[in-house]
Short mmCIF file of C-alpha atoms and ligand atoms in Angstrom, two decimals:
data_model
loop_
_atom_site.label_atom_id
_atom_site.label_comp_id
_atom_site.label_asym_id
_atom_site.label_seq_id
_atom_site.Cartn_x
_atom_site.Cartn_y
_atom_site.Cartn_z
CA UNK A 4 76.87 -129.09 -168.00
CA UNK A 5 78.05 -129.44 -164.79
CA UNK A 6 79.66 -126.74 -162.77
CA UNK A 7 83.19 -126.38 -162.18
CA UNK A 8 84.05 -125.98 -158.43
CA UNK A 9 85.27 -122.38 -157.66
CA UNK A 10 88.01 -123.57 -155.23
CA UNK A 11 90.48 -126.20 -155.53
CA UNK A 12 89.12 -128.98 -152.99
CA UNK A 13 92.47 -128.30 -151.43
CA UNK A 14 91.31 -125.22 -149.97
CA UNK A 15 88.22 -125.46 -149.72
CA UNK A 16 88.49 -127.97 -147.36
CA UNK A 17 90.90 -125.30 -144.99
CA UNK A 18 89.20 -123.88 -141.90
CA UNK A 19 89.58 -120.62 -140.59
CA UNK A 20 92.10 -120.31 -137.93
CA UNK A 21 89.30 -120.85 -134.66
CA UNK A 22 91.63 -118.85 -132.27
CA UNK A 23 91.60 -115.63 -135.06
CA UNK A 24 88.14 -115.86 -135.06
CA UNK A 25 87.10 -115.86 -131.41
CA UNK A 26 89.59 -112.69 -130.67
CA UNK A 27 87.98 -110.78 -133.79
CA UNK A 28 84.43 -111.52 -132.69
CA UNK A 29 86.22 -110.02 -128.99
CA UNK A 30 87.60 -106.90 -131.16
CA UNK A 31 84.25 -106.39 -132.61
CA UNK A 32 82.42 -106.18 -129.51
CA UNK A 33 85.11 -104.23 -128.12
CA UNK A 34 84.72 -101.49 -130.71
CA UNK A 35 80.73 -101.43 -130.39
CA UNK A 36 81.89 -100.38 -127.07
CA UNK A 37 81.18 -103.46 -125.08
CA UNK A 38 83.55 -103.83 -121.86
CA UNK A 39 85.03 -107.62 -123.42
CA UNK A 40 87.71 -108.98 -121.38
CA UNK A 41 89.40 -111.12 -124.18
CA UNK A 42 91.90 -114.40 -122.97
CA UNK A 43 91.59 -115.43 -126.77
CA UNK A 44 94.90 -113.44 -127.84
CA UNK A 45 97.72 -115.93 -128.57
CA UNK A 46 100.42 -112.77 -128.69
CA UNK A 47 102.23 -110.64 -126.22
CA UNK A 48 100.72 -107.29 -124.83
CA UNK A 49 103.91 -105.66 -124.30
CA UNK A 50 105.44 -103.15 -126.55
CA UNK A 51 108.78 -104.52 -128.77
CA UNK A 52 111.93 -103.76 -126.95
CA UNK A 53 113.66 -100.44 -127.25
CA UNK A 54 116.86 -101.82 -128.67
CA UNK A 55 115.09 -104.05 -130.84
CA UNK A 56 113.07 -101.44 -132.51
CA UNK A 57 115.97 -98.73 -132.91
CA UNK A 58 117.65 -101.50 -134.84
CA UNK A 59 114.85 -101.83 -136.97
CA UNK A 60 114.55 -97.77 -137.35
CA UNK A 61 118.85 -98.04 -138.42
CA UNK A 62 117.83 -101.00 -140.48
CA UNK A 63 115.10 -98.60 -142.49
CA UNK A 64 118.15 -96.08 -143.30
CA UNK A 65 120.50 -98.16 -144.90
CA UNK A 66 120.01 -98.93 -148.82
CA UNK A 67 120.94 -102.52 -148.68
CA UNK A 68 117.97 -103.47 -147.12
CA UNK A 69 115.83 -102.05 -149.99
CA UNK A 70 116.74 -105.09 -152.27
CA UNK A 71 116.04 -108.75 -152.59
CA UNK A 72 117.96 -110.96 -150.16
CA UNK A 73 118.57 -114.77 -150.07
CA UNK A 74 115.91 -116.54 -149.49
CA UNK A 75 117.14 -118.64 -146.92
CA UNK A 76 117.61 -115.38 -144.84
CA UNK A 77 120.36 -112.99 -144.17
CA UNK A 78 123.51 -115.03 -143.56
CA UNK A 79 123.97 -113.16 -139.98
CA UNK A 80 120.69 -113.51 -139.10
CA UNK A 81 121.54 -117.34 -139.84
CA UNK A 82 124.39 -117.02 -137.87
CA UNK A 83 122.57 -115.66 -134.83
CA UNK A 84 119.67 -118.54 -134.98
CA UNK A 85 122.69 -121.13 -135.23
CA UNK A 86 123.81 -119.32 -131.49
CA UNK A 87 120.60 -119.51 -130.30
CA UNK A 88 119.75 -122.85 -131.30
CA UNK A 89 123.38 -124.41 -129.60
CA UNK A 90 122.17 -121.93 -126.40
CA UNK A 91 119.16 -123.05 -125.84
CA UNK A 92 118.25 -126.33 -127.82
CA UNK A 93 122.04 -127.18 -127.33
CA UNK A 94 122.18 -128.27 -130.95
CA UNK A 95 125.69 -127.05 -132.85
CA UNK A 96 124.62 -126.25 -136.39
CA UNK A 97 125.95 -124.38 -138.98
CA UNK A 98 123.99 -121.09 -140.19
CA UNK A 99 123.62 -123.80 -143.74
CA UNK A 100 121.23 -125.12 -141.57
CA UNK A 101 118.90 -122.30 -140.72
CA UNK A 102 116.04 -121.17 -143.20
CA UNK A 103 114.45 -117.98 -141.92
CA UNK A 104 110.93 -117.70 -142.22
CA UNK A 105 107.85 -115.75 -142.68
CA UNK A 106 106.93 -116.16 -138.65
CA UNK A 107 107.12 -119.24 -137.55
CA UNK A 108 103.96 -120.45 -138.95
CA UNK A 109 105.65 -120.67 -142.62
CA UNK A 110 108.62 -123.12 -140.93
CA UNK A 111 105.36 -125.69 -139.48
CA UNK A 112 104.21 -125.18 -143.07
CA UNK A 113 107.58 -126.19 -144.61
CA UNK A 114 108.46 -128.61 -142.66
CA UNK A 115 105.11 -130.51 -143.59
CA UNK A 116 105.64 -129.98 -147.15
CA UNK A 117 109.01 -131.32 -147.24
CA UNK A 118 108.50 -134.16 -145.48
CA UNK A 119 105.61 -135.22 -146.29
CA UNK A 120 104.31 -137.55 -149.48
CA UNK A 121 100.49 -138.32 -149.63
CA UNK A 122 99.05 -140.79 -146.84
CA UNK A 123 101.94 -140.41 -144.79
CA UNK A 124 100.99 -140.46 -141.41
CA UNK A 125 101.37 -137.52 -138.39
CA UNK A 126 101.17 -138.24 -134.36
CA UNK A 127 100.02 -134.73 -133.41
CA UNK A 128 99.36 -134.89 -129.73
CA UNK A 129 96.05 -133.60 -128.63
CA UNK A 130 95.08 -130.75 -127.54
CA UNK A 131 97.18 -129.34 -130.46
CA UNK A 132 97.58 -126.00 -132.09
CA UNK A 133 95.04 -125.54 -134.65
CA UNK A 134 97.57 -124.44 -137.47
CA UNK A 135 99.00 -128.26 -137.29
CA UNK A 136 96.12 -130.04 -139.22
CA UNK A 137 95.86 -127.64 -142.01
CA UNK A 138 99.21 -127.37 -142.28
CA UNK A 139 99.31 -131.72 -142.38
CA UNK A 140 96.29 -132.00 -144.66
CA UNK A 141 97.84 -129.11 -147.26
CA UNK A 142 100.83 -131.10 -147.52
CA UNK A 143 98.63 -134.30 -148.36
CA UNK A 144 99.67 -136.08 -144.44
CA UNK A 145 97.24 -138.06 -142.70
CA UNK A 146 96.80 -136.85 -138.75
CA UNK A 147 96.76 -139.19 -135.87
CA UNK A 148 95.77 -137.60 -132.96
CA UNK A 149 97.14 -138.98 -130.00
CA UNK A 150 95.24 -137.40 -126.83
CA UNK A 151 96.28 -136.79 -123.24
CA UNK A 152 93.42 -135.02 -121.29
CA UNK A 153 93.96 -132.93 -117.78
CA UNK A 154 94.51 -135.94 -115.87
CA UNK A 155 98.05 -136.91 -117.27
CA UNK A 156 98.70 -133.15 -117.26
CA UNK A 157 98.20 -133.13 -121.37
CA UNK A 158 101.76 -135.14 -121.77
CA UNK A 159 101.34 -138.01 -123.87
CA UNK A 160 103.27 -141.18 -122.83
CA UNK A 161 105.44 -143.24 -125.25
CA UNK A 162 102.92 -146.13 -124.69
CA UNK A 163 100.14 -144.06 -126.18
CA UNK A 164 102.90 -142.89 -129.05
CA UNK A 165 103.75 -146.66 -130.13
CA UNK A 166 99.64 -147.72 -130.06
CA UNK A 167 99.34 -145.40 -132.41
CA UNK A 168 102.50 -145.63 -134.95
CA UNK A 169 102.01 -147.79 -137.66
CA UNK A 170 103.69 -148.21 -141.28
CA UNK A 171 103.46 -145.06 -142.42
CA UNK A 172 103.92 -143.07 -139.48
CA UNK A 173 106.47 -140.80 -140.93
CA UNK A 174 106.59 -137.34 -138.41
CA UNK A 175 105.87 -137.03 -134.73
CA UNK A 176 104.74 -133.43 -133.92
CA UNK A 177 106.41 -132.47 -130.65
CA UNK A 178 105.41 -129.39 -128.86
CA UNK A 179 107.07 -128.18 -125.24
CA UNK A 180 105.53 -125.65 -123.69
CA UNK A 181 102.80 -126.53 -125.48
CA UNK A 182 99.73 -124.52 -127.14
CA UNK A 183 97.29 -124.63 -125.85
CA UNK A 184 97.45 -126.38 -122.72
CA UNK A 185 101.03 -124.38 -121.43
CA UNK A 186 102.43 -128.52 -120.55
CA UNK A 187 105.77 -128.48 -120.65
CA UNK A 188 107.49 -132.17 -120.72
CA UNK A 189 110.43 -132.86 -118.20
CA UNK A 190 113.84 -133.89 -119.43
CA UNK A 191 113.20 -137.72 -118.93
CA UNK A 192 110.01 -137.55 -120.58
CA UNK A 193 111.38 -135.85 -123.55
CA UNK A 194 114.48 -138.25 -123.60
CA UNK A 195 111.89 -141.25 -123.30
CA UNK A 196 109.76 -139.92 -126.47
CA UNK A 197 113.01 -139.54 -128.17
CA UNK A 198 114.16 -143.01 -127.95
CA UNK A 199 111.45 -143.61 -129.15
CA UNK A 200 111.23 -141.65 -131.84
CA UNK A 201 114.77 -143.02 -133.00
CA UNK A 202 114.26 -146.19 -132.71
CA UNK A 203 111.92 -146.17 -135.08
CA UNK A 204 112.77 -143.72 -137.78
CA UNK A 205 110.30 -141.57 -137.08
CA UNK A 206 111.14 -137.61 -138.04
CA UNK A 207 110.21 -135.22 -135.40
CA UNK A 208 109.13 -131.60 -135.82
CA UNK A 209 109.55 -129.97 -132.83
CA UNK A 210 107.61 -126.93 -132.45
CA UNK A 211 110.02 -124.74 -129.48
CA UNK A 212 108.31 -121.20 -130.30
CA UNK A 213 107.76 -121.07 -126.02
CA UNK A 214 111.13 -122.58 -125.58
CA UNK A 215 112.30 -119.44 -123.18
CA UNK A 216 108.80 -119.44 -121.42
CA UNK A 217 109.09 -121.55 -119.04
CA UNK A 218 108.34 -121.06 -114.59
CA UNK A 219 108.51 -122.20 -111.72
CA UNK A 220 106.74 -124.13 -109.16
CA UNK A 221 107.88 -121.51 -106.79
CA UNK A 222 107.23 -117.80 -107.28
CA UNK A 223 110.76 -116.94 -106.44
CA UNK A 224 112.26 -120.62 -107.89
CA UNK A 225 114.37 -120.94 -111.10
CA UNK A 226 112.75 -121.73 -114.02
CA UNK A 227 112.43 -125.30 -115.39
CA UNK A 228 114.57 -125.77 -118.72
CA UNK A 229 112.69 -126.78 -122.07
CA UNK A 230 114.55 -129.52 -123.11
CA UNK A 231 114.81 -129.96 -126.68
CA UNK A 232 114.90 -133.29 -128.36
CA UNK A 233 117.87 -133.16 -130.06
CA UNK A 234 119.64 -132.30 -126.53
CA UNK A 235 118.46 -134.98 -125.30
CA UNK A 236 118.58 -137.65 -127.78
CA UNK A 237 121.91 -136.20 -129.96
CA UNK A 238 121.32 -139.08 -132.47
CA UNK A 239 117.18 -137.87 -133.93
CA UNK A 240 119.38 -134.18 -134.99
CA UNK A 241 119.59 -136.04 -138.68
CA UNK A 242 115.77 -136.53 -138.72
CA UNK A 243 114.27 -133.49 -136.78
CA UNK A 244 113.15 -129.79 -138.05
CA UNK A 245 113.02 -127.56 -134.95
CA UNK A 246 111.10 -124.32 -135.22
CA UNK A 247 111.10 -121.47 -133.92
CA UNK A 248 110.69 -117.63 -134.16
CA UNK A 249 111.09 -114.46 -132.02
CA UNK A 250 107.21 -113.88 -131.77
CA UNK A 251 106.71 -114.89 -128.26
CA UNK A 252 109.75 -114.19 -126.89
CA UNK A 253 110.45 -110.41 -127.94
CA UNK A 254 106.53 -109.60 -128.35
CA UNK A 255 107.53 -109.60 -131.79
CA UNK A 256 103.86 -111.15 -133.36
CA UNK A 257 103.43 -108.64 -136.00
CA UNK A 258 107.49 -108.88 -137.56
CA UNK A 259 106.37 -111.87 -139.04
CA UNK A 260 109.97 -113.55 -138.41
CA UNK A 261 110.73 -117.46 -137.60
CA UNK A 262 112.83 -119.80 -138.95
CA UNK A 263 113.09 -124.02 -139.26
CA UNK A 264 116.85 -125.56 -138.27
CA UNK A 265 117.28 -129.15 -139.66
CA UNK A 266 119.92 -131.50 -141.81
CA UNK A 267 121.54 -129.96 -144.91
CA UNK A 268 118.61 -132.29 -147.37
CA UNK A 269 115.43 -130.92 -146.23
CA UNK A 270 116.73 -127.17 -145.13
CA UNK A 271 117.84 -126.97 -148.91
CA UNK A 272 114.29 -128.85 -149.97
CA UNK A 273 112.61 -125.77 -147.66
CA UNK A 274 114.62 -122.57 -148.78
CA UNK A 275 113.95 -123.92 -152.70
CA UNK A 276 110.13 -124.23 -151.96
CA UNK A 277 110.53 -120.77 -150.07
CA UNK A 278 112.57 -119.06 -153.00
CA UNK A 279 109.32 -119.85 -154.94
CA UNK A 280 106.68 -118.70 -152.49
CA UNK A 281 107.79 -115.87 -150.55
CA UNK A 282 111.37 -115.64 -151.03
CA UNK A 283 113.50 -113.39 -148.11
CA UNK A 284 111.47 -112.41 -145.27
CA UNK A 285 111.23 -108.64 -144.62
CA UNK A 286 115.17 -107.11 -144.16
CA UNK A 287 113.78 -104.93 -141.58
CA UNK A 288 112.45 -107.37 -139.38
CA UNK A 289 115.32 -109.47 -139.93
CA UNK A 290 117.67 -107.13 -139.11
CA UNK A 291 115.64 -106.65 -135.75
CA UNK A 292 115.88 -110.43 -134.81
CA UNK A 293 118.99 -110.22 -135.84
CA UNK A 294 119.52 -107.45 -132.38
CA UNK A 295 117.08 -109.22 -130.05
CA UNK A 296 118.81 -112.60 -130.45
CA UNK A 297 122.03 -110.61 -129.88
CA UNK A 298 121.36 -108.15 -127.64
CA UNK A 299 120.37 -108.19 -123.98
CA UNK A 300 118.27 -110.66 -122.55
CA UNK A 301 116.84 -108.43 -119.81
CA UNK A 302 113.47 -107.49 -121.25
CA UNK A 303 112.74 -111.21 -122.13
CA UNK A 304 113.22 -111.81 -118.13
CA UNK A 305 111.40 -109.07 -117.63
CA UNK A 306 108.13 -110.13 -119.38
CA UNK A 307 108.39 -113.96 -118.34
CA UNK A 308 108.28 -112.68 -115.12
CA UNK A 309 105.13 -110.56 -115.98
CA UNK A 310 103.64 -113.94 -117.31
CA UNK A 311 104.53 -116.28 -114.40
CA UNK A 312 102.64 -113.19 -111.81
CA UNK A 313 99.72 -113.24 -114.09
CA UNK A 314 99.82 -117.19 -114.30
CA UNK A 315 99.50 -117.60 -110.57
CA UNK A 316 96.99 -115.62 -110.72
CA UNK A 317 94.46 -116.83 -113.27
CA UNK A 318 95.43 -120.04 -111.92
CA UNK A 319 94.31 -119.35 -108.59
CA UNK A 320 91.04 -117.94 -109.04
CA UNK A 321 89.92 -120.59 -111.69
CA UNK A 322 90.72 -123.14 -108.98
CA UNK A 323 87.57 -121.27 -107.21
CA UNK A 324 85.20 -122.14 -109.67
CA UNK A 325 83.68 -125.11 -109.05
CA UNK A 326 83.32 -127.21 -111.59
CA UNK A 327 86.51 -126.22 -113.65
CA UNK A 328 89.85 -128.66 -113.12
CA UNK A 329 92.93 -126.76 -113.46
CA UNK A 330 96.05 -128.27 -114.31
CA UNK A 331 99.08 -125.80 -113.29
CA UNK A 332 100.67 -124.82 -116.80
CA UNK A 333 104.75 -124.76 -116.77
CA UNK A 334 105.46 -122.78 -119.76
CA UNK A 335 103.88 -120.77 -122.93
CA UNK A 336 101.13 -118.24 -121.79
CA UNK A 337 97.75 -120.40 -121.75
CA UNK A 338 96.17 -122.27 -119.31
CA UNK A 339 93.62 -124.98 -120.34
CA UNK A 340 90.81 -125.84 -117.62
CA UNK A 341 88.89 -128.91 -117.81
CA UNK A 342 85.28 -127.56 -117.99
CA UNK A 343 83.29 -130.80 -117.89
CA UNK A 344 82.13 -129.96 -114.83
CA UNK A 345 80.02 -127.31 -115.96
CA UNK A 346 78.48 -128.49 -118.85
CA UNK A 347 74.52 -129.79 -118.93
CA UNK A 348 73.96 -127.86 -115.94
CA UNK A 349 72.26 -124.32 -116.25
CA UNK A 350 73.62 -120.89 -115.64
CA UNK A 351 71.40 -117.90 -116.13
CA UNK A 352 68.73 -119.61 -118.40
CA UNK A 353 71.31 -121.78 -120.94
CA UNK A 354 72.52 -125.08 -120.64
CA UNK A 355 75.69 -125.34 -122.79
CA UNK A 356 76.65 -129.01 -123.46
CA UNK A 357 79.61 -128.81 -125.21
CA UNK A 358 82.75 -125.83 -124.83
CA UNK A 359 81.69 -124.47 -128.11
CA UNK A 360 78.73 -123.66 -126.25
CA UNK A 361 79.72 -122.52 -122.84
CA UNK A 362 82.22 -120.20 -124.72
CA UNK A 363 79.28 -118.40 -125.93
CA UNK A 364 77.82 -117.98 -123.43
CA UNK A 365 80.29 -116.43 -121.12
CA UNK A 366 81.13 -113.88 -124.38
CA UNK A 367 77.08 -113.13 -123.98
CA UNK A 368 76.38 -113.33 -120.39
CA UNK A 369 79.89 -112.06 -118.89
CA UNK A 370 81.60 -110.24 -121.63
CA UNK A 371 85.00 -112.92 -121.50
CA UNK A 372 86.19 -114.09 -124.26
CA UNK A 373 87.88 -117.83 -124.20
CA UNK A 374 88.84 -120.02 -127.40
CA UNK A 375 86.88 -123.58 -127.15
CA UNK A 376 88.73 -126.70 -127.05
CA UNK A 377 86.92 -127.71 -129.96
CA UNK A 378 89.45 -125.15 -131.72
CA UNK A 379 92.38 -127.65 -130.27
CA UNK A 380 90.84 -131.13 -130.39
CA UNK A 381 87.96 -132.45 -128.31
CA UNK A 382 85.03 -130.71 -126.23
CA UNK A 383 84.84 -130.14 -122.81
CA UNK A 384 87.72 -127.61 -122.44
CA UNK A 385 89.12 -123.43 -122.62
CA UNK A 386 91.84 -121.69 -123.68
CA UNK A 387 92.26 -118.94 -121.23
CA UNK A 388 95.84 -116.64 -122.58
CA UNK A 389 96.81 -114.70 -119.53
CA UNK A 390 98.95 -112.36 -122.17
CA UNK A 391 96.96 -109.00 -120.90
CA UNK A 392 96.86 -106.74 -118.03
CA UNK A 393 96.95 -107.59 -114.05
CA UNK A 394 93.78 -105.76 -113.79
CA UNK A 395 91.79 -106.71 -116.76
CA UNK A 396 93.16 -110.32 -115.80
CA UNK A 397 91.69 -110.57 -112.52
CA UNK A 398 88.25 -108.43 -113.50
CA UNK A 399 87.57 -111.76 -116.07
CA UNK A 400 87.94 -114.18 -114.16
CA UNK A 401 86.34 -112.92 -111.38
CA UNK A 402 83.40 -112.33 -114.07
CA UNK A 403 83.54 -116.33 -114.44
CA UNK A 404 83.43 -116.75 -111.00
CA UNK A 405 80.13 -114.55 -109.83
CA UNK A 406 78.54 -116.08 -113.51
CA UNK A 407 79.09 -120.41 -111.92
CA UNK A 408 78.61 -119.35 -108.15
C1 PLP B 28 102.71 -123.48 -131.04
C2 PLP B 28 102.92 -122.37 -132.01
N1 PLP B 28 103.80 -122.53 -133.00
C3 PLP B 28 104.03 -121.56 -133.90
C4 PLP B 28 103.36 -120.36 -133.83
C5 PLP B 28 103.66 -119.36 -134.93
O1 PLP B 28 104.01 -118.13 -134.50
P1 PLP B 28 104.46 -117.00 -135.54
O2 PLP B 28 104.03 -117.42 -136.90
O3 PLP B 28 103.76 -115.77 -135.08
O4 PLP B 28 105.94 -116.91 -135.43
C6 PLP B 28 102.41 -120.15 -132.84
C7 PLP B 28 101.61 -118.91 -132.79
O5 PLP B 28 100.57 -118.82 -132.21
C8 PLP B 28 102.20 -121.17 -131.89
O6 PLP B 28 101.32 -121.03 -130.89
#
């Protein structure tokens, strides 16, 4: 007789999130006591706002957020995501068009499974988030990477875009600031890629969760705008999802709250699948994105501000080491160093040849812990988050830099 399979082939064939892993393994060795300095977070270190939490506390109090809600979210939590989106995506929607999800990990989910039908095809550009392929694959798509390495700054050029569309190209994944290379794609390029998109019926999900983390080249300068797609190119709104949550902004990780904005069709395709797998996300973390969308912007400022010190930074004493290339990252909290130079060469008795590899060995020989590219794409690169600490910052990577002298 032969033996039934214990798992569906569906999810068997799921991988565990690479970036989860690497900061556990860093959490473990952490609480045997071992003096890890972890880049491998992709989440805030700073505390929720005040005002954001008190709203939550109020939020606890008051009976009506004891019951089921609808599952597209709380209408003025719609309402505030329809603000945001005109402020800073300068799309006008109505709240009809808001689904509020589970983080925003659920919307990339949703947004695959509505869209896609079996062998549709996906231009992801690479280096790419490792949630994007598993949520393609579970939603039957086909992924077509599309890479841009350190020299072009990891933006991907409509040229590469339109050698790799073909029939079936359905979606283009669009990510600015990007994880996990931090590239964030100027107003012309994203108006170019647009066109593009457009002109060829291509659907875009566009992935904004770092929209508001964003710096300049300048340490005093104003920040560089992240330009959504649908600002620039009005005419793709009827055939783009935007996502988007509150989890980077408001070091908000752990309220599990994000939310998809698209046409009427597919927003009412997404809340139906959502009334059937989670239904409303948690009232009280709604009705504390419903106060940091609302409320002051001050602490957000604050913290980017944190980010862009801590950015120069990390960015400046990589550059020492020699053998790593270091693009300057414009947005998210990640910076992605070429580390080709340092592979199949020796350092303290190990040769690592790929980044899988040379990750290991700085976790073993200099207690830092960075997420391989392989995690993203291709070998040969790290994904350094500068999300912690000055001090514990600058203590790593000067770890790094006494390990390749
Ligand atoms: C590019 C990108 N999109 C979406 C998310 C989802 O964030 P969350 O589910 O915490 O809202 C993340 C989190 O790491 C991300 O890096």
């Amino acid at each position: 007789m032969t033996e039934k399979p214990r798992l569906s082939a569906r999810i068997a064939a799921i991988a565990e999130s690479a970036t989860l892993k690497v900061d556990a393994k860093a959490k473990a060795l952490q609480a045997e006591g071992r003096p890890v300095i972890s880049y491998a977070a992709g989440e805030p270190d700073f505390a929720t706002p005040d005002y954001i939490v008190e709203a939550a506390l109020a939020a606890t109090h008051d009976p009506k957020n004891y019951r089921y809600t609808p599952a597209a979210g709380l209408p003025e939590l719609r309402e505030a995501v329809a603000a945001k989106t005109l402020r800073d995506s300068g799309l006008e929607v109505s709240p009809g068009h808001v689904v509020v999800t589970n983080g925003g990990k659920q919307a990339v989910y949703q947004a695959f499974q509505t869209l896609l039908d079996p062998g549709d095809e996906v231009l992801v550009p690479a280096p790419y988030w490792t949630t994007y392929p598993e949520a393609i694959k579970l939603a039957g798509g086909r992924q077509v990477d599309v890479f841009a390495g350190a020299e072009q700054g990891y933006l991907v050029t409509v040229e590469q875009l339109e050698a790799a569309r073909t029939d079936r190209t359905k979606v283009l994944l669009f990510v600015s600031p990007s994880n996990p290379t931090g590239a964030l794609y100027s107003a012309e390029q994203v108006q170019a890629i647009g066109e593009w998109a457009l002109e060829h019926d291509i659907w875009v999900v566009a992935d904004e969760i770092y929209q508001n983390l964003t710096y300049a080249d300048e340490a005093d300068g104003v920040p560089p705008r992240s330009v959504s797609i649908v600002e620039a190119v009005p005419g793709l709104a009827n055939q783009t999802i935007l996502v988007n949550g509150v989890a980077k902004t408001y070091a908000m990780t752990g309220w599990r709250l994000g939310w998809m904005v698209g046409p009427a069709d597919v927003i009412k395709g997404a809340a139906n699948l959502q009334s059937h797998l989670s239904s409303n996300v948690s009232n009280i973390s709604q009705r504390a994105a419903i106060a940091a969308l609302n409320g002051p912007q001050d602490a957000v400022e604050e913290m980017r501000r944190a980010f862009d010190r801590r950015r120069r930074t990390i960015v400046a004493e990589l550059s020492k080491i020699d053998g790593m290339t270091v693009p300057v990252p414009q947005g998210a909290f990640y910076v992605y160093p070429d580390v080709s130079g340092l592979l199949g060469r020796e350092w303290g008795g190990v040769t690592p040849t790929t980044s899988l590899e040379l990750a290991d060995l700085i976790l073993d020989q200099a207690e830092v812990a960075a997420v391989p590219g392989e995690a993203f794409g291709p070998s040969g690169y790290l994904r350094l988050s500068y999300a912690l600490g000055d001090a514990p910052l600058l203590e790593g990577v000067q770890r790094l830099q006494r390990l390749f002298a």
